[in-house]
Short mmCIF file of C-alpha atoms and ligand atoms in Angstrom, two decimals:
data_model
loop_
_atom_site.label_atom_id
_atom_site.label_comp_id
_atom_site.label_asym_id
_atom_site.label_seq_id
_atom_site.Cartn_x
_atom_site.Cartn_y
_atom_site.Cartn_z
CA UNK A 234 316.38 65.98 106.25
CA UNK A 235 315.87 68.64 103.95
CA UNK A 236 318.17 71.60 102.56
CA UNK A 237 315.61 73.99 105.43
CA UNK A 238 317.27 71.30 108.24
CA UNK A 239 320.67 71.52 107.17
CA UNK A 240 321.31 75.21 107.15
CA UNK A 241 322.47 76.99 110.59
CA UNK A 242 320.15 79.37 112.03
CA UNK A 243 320.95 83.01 111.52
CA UNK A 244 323.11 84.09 114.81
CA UNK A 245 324.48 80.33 115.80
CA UNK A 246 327.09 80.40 113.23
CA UNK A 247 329.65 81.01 115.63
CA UNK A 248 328.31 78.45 117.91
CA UNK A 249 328.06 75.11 115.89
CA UNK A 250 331.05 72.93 115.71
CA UNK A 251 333.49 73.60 112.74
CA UNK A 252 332.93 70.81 110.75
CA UNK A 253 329.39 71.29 110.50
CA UNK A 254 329.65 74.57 110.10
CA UNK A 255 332.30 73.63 107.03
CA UNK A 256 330.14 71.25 105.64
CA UNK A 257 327.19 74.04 105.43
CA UNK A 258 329.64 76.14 103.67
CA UNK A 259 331.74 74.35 101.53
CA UNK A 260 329.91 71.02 101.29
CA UNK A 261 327.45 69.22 99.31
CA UNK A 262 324.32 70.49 100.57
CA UNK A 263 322.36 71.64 97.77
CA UNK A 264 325.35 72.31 95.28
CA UNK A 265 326.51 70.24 92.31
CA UNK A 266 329.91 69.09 92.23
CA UNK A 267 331.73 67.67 89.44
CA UNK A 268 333.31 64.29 90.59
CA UNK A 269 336.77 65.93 89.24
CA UNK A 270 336.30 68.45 91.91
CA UNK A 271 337.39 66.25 94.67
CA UNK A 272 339.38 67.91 97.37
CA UNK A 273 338.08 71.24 96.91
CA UNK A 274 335.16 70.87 98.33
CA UNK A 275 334.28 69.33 102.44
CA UNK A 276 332.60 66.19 101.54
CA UNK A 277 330.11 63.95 103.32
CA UNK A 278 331.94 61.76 105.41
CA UNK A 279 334.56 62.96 107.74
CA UNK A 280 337.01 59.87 108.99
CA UNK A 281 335.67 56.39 108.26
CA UNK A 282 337.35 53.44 110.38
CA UNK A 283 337.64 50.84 107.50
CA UNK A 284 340.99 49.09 106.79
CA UNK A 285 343.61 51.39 105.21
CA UNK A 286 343.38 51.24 101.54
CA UNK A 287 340.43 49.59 100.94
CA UNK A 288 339.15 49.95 97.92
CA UNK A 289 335.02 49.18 99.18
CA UNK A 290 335.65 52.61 101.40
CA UNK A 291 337.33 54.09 98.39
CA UNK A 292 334.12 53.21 96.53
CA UNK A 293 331.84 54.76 99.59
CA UNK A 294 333.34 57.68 99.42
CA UNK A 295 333.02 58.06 95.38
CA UNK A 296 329.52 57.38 96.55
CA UNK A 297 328.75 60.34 98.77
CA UNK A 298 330.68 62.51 96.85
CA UNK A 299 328.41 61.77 93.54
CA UNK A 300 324.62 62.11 95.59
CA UNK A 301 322.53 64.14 93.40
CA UNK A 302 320.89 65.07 96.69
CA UNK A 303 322.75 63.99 99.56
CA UNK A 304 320.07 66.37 101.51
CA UNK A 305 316.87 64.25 100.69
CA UNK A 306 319.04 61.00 100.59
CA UNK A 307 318.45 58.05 103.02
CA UNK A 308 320.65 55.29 103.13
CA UNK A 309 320.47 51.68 104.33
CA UNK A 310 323.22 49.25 104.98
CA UNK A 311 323.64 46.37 107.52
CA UNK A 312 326.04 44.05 109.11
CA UNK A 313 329.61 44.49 106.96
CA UNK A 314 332.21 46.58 106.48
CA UNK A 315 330.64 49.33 104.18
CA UNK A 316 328.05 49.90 107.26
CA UNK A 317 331.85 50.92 109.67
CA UNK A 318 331.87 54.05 106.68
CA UNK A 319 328.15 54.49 105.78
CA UNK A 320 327.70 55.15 109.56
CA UNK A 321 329.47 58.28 109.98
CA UNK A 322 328.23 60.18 106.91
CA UNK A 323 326.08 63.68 107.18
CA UNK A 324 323.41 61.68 105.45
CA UNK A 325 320.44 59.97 107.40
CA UNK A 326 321.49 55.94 107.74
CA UNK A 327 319.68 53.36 108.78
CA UNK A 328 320.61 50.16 109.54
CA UNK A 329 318.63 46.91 108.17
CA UNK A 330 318.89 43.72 109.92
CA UNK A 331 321.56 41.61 108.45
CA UNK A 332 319.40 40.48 105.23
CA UNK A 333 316.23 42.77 105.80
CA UNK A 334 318.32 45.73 103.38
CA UNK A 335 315.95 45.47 100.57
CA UNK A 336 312.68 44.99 102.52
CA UNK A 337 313.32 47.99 105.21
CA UNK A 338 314.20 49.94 101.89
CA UNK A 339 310.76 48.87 100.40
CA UNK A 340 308.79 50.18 103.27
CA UNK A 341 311.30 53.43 103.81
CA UNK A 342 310.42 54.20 100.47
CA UNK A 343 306.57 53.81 100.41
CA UNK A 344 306.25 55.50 103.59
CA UNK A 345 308.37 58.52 102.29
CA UNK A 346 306.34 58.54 98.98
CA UNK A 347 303.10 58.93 101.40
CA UNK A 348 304.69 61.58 104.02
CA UNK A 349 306.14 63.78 101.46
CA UNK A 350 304.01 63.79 98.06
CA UNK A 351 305.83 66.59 96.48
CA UNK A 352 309.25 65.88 97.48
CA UNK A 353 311.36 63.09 95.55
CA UNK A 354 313.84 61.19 98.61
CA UNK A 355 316.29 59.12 97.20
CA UNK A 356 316.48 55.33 99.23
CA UNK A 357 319.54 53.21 98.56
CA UNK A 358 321.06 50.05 99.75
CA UNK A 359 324.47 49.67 100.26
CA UNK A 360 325.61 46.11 101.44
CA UNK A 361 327.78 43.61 101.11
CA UNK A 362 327.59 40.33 98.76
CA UNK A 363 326.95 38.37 101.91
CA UNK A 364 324.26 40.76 102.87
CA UNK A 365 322.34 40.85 99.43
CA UNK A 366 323.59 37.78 97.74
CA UNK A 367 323.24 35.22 99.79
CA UNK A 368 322.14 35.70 103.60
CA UNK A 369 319.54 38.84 101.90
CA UNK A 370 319.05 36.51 98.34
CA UNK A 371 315.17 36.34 98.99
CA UNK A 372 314.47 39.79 100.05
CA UNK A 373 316.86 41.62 97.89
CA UNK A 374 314.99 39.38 94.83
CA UNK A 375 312.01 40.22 95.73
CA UNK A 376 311.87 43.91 96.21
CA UNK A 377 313.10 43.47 92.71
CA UNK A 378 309.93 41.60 91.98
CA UNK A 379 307.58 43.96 93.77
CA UNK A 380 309.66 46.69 91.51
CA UNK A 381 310.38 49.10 94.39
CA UNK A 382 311.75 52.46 93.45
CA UNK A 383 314.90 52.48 94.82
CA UNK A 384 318.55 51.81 94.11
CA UNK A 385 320.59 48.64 95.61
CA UNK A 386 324.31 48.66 95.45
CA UNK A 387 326.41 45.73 95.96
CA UNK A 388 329.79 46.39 97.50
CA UNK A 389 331.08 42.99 96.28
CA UNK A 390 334.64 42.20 98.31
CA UNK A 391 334.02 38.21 97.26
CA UNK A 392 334.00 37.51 101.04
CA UNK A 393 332.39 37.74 103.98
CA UNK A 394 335.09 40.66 105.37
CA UNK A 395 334.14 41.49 108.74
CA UNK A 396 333.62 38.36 109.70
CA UNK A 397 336.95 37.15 109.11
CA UNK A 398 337.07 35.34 105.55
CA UNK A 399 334.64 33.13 104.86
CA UNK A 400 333.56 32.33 101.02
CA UNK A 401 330.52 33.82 99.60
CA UNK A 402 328.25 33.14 96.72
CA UNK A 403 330.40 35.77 94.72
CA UNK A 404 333.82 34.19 95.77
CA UNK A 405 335.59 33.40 92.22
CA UNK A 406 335.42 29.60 91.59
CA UNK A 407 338.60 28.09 93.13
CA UNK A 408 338.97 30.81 95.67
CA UNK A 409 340.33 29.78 98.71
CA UNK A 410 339.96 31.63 102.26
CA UNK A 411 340.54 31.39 105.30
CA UNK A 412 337.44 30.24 106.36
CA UNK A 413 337.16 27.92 103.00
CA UNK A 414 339.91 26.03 103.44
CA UNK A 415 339.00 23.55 100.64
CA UNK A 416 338.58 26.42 97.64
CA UNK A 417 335.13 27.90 96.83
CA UNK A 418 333.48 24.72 94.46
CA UNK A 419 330.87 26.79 92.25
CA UNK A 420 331.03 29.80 90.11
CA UNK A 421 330.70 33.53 91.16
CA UNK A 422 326.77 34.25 91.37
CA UNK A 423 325.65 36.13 88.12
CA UNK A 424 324.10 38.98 89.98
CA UNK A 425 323.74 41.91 87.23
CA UNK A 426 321.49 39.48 84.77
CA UNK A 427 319.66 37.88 88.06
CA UNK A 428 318.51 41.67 88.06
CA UNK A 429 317.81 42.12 85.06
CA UNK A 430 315.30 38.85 84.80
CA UNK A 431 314.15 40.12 88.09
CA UNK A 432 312.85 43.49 86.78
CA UNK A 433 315.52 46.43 87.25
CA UNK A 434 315.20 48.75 85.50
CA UNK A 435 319.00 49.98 85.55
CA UNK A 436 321.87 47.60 86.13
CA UNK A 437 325.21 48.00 86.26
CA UNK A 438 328.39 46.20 86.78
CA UNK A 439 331.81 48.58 87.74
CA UNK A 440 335.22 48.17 89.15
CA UNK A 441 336.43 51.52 90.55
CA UNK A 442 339.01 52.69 88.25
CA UNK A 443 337.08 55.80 86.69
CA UNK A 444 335.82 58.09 88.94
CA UNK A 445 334.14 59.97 85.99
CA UNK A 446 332.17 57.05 85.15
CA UNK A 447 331.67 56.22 88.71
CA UNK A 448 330.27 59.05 89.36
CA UNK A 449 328.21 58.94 86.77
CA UNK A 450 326.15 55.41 87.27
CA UNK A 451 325.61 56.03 91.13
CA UNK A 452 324.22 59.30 89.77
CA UNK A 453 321.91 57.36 86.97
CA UNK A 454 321.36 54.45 89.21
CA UNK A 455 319.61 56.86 91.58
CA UNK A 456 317.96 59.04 89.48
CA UNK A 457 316.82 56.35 87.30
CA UNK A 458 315.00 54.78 90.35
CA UNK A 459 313.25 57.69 91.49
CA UNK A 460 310.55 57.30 87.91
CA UNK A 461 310.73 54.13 86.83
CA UNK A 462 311.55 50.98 89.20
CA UNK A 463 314.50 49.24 91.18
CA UNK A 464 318.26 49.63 89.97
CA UNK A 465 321.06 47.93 90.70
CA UNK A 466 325.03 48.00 90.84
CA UNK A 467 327.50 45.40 91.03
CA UNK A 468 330.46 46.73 92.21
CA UNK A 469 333.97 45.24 92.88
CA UNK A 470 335.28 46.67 95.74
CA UNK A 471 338.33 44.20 96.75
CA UNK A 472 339.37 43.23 100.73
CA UNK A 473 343.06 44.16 100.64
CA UNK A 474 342.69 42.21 104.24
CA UNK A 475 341.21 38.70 102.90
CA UNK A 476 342.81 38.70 99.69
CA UNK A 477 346.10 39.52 100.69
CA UNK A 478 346.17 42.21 98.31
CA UNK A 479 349.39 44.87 99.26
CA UNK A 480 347.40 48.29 99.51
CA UNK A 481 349.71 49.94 97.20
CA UNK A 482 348.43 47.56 94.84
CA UNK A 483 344.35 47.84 95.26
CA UNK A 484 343.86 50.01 91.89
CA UNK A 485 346.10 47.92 90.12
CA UNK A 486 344.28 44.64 90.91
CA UNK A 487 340.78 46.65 90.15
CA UNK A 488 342.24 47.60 86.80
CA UNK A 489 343.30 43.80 86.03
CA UNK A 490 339.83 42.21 86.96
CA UNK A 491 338.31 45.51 85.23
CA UNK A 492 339.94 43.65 82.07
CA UNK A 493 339.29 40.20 82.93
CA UNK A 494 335.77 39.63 84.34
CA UNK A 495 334.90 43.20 85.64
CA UNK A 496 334.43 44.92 82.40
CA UNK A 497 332.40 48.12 82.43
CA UNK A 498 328.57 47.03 81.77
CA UNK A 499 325.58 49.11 81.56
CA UNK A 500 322.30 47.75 80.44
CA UNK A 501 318.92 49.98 80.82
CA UNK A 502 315.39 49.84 79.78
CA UNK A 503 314.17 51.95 76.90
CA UNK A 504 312.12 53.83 79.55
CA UNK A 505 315.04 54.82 80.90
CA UNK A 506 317.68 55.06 77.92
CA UNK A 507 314.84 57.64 76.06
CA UNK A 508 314.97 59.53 79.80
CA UNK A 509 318.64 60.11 79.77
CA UNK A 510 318.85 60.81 76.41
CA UNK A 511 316.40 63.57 77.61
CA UNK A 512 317.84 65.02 80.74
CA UNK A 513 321.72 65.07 79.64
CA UNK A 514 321.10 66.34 76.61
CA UNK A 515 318.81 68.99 78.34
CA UNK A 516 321.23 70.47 80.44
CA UNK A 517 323.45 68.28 82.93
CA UNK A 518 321.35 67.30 86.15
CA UNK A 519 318.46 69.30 84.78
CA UNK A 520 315.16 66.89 85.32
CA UNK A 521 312.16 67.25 83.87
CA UNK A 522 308.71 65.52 84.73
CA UNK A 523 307.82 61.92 83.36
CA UNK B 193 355.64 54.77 113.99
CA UNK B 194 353.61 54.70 110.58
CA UNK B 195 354.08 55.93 107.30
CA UNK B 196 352.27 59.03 105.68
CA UNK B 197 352.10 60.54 102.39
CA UNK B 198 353.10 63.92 101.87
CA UNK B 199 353.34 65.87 98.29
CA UNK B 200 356.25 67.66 96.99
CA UNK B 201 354.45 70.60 96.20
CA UNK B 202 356.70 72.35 93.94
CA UNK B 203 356.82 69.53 91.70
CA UNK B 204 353.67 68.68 91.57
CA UNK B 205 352.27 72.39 90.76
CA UNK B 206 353.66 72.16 87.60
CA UNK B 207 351.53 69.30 86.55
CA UNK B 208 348.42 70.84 87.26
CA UNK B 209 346.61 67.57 87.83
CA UNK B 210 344.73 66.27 90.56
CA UNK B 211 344.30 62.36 90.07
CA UNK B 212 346.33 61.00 92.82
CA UNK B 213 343.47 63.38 95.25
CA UNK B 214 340.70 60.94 93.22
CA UNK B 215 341.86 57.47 94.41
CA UNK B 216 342.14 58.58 98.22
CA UNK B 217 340.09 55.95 99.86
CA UNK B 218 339.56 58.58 102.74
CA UNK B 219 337.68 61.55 102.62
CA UNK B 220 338.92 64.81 103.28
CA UNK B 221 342.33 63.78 103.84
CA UNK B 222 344.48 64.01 100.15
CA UNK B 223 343.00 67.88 99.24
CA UNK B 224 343.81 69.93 95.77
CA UNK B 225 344.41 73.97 96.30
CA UNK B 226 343.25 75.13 93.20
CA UNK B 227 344.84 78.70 93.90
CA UNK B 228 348.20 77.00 93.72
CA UNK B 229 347.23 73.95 91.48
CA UNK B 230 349.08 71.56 93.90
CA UNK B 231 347.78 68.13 96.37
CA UNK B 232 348.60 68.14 100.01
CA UNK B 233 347.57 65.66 102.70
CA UNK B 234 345.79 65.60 105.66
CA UNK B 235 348.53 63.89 107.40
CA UNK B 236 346.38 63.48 110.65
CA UNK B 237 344.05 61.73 108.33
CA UNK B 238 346.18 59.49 106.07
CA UNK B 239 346.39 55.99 107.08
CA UNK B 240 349.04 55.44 104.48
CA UNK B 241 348.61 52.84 101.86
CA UNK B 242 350.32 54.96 99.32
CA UNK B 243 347.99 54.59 96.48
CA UNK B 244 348.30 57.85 95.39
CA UNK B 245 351.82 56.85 95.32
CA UNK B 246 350.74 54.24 92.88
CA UNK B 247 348.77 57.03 90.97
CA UNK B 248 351.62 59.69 90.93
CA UNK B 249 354.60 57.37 90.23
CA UNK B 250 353.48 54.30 88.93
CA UNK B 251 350.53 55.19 86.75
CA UNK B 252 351.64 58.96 85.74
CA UNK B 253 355.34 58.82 86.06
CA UNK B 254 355.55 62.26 88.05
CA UNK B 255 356.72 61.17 90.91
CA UNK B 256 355.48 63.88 93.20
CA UNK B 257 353.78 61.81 96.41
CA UNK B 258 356.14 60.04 98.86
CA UNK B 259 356.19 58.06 101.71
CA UNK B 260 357.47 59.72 104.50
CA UNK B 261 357.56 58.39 108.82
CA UNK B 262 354.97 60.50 110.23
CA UNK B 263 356.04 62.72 113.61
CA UNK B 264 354.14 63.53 116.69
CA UNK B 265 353.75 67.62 116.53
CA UNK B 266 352.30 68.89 120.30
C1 LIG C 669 321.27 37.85 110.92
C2 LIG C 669 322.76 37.88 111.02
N1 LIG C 669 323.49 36.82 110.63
C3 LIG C 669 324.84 36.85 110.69
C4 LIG C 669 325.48 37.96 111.15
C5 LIG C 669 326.99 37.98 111.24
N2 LIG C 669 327.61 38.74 110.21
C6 LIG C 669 328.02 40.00 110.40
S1 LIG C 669 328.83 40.66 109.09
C7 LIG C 669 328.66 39.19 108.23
C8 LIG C 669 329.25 38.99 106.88
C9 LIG C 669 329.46 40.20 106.09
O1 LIG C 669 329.80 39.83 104.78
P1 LIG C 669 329.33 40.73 103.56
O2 LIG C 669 327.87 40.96 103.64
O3 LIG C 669 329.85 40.13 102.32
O4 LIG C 669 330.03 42.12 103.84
P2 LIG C 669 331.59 42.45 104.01
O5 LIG C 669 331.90 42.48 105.46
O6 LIG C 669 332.37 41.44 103.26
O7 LIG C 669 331.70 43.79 103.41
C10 LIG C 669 327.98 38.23 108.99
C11 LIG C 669 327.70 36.86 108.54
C12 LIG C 669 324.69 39.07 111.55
N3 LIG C 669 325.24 40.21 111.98
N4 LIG C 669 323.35 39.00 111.48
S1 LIG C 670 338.23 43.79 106.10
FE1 LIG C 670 338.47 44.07 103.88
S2 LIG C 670 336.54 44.99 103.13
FE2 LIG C 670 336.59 45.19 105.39
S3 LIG C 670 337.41 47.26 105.76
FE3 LIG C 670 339.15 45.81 105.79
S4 LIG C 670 339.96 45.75 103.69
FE4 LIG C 670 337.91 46.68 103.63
S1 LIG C 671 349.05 62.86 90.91
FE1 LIG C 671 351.06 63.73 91.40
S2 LIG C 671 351.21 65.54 90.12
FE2 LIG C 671 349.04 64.96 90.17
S3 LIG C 671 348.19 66.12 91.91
FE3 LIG C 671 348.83 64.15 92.73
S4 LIG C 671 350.89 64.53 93.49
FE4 LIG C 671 350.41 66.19 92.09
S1 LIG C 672 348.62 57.19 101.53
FE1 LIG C 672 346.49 56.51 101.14
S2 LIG C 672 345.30 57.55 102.75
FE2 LIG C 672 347.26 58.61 102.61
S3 LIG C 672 346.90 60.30 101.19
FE3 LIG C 672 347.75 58.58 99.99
S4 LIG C 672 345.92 57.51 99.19
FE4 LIG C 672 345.23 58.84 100.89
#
């Protein structure tokens, strides 16, 4: 897209639908809002058709809300639940082949790099554990390898959601589900230091309790990408549905496993640390050149 | 028949806080007026899980978001 696309051409005003015409005006589109300014502003996505009170939506729409430019953004998902929300976003979405995430982001990227030289366009992957963990291991790992500049986020619900329960590689040991009768027999797949060996640059692991620090990784996670290589978040976005969770109680349960094995973790190359150190103290959002 | 939330505006102006309006799960659907400092919902929107319930009462102690049986308005 492009902030020139998005803007209504002098005269039509009065013609375009209302919620475009709202988002123009009091949406995203080439404005900063703070994270704390939810609610005051028309954001991104305008009705989503996931479960009610699930906390991976929740986390999607942190996620648009926190773009640093939701007008040069591009994002991928595939089969899952996150794709039922990503889907119906003002942002361009495409969507990978269940498992092709990372390499359709590879060759999104290089082929934006090439069409628009002077432009930065952010590329990120948003799937599902299935979709990156296991079913997407190899290409997800090696678009890591290749170090492609963009940002993969891992919606991880511990299941395979829309597909009715079954366990996946980031199913707690013991787990048991309805398609995994027996109880999951291995450990939870440790995804945030498979990245780091793999060569991100940024990684971080999150369970959506803060959206002030939410906010502010998706918005590092992406910038970060844009200079220096792939970055990555693990994010615990619980499946009220599967895990039997009461929806009045979905924060609650992401504040216990915050303490237990979803601590806040943020690991980044010096590249990157000396960059941020640069830009925030600078003036907040303000880039400058590498 | 399904349950909604709906602010007690009043209430809840006093505060002036917005956190229940951060832990929506839906977009556009729990909104702050600033002019007036107080939530309101979306009620065509909510799909009513009442965590901002869990925010208001539970977490905060204010008490100022309740469940309520939505009605059909021509
Ligand atoms: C190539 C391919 N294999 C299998 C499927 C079936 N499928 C659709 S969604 C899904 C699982 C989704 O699980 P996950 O990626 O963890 O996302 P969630 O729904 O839990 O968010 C599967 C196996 C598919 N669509 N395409
Ligand atoms: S099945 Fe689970 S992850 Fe999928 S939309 Fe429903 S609650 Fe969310
Ligand atoms: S948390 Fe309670 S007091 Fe704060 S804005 Fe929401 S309803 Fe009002
Ligand atoms: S009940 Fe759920 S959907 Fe409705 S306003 Fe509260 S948090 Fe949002």
């Amino acid at each position: 897209m492009g902030l020139e696309y998005v803007r209504i051409t002098t005269g039509f005003e009065d013609y375009m639908p209302k919620d475009y015409v709202d988002l123009v005006k009091y949406g995203q589109f080439g404005k900063d809002y703070d994270i704390q300014e939810l609610g005051t502003f028309k954001e991104l996505v305008e009705e989503h058709p996931m479960c009610a009170g699930c906390f991976m939506a929740y986390f999607i729409r942190v996620f648009y809300a926190s773009l640093p430019k939701p007008e040069d953004t591009i994002v991928i998902g595939t089969a899952g639940c996150a794709r039922l929300q990503l889907s119906q976003a003002a942002v361009p979405f495409i969507y990978g082949n269940y498992g092709d995430t990372n390499a359709v982001a590879s060759g999104l990227k290089r082929a934006l790099e090439i069409r628009f030289p002077d432009k930065v366009k952010d590329v990120v992957v948003v799937a599902g554990d299935g979709g990156l963990m296991d079913i997407g291991f190899g290409m997800t790992m090696h678009s890591w390898f290749r170090r492609e500049r963009f940002t993969t986020i891992m919606v991880d619900n511990e299941v395979y959601g829309n597909t009715g329960g079954q366990e996946s590689g980031m199913s707690p040991k013991g787990v048991q589900l309805k398609m995994a009768p027996k109880g999951k027999k291995f450990d939870k797949i440790n995804a945030v230091e498979l990245a780091k060996a793999a060569g991100c640059v940024y990684v971080a692991r999150i369970s959506p309790t803060n959206p002030k620090r939410l906010a502010k990784t998706i918005k590092r996670a992406i910038i970060a990408a844009r200079h220096f290589g792939p970055t990555f978040i693990h994010a615990y976005t619980s499946c009220n549905i599967e895990y039997s969770i009461p929806t009045e109680k979905v924060l609650e349960d992401a504040r216990n496993r915050e303490k237990k094995d979803f601590t806040f973790y943020e690991w980044m190359s010096d590249d990157v640390k000396n960059y941020f150190e640069q830009i925030e103290s600078n003036k907040e959002g303000q880039e400058v050149k590498v | 028949m399904y349950y909604v939330a709906e602010t007690k505006v009043d209430k809840c102006s006093t505060y002036k806080c917005n956190q229940c309006v951060l832990f929506c799960p839906e977009p556009n659907t729990l909104m702050f007026l600033k002019e007036k400092n107080f939530a309101y919902v979306n009620q065509a929107r909510c799909k009513g899980c009442a965590i901002c319930v869990y925010v208001c009462g539970d977490l905060l102690k204010r008490n100022c978001v309740e469940m309520v049986m939505a009605t059909v308005s021509e």
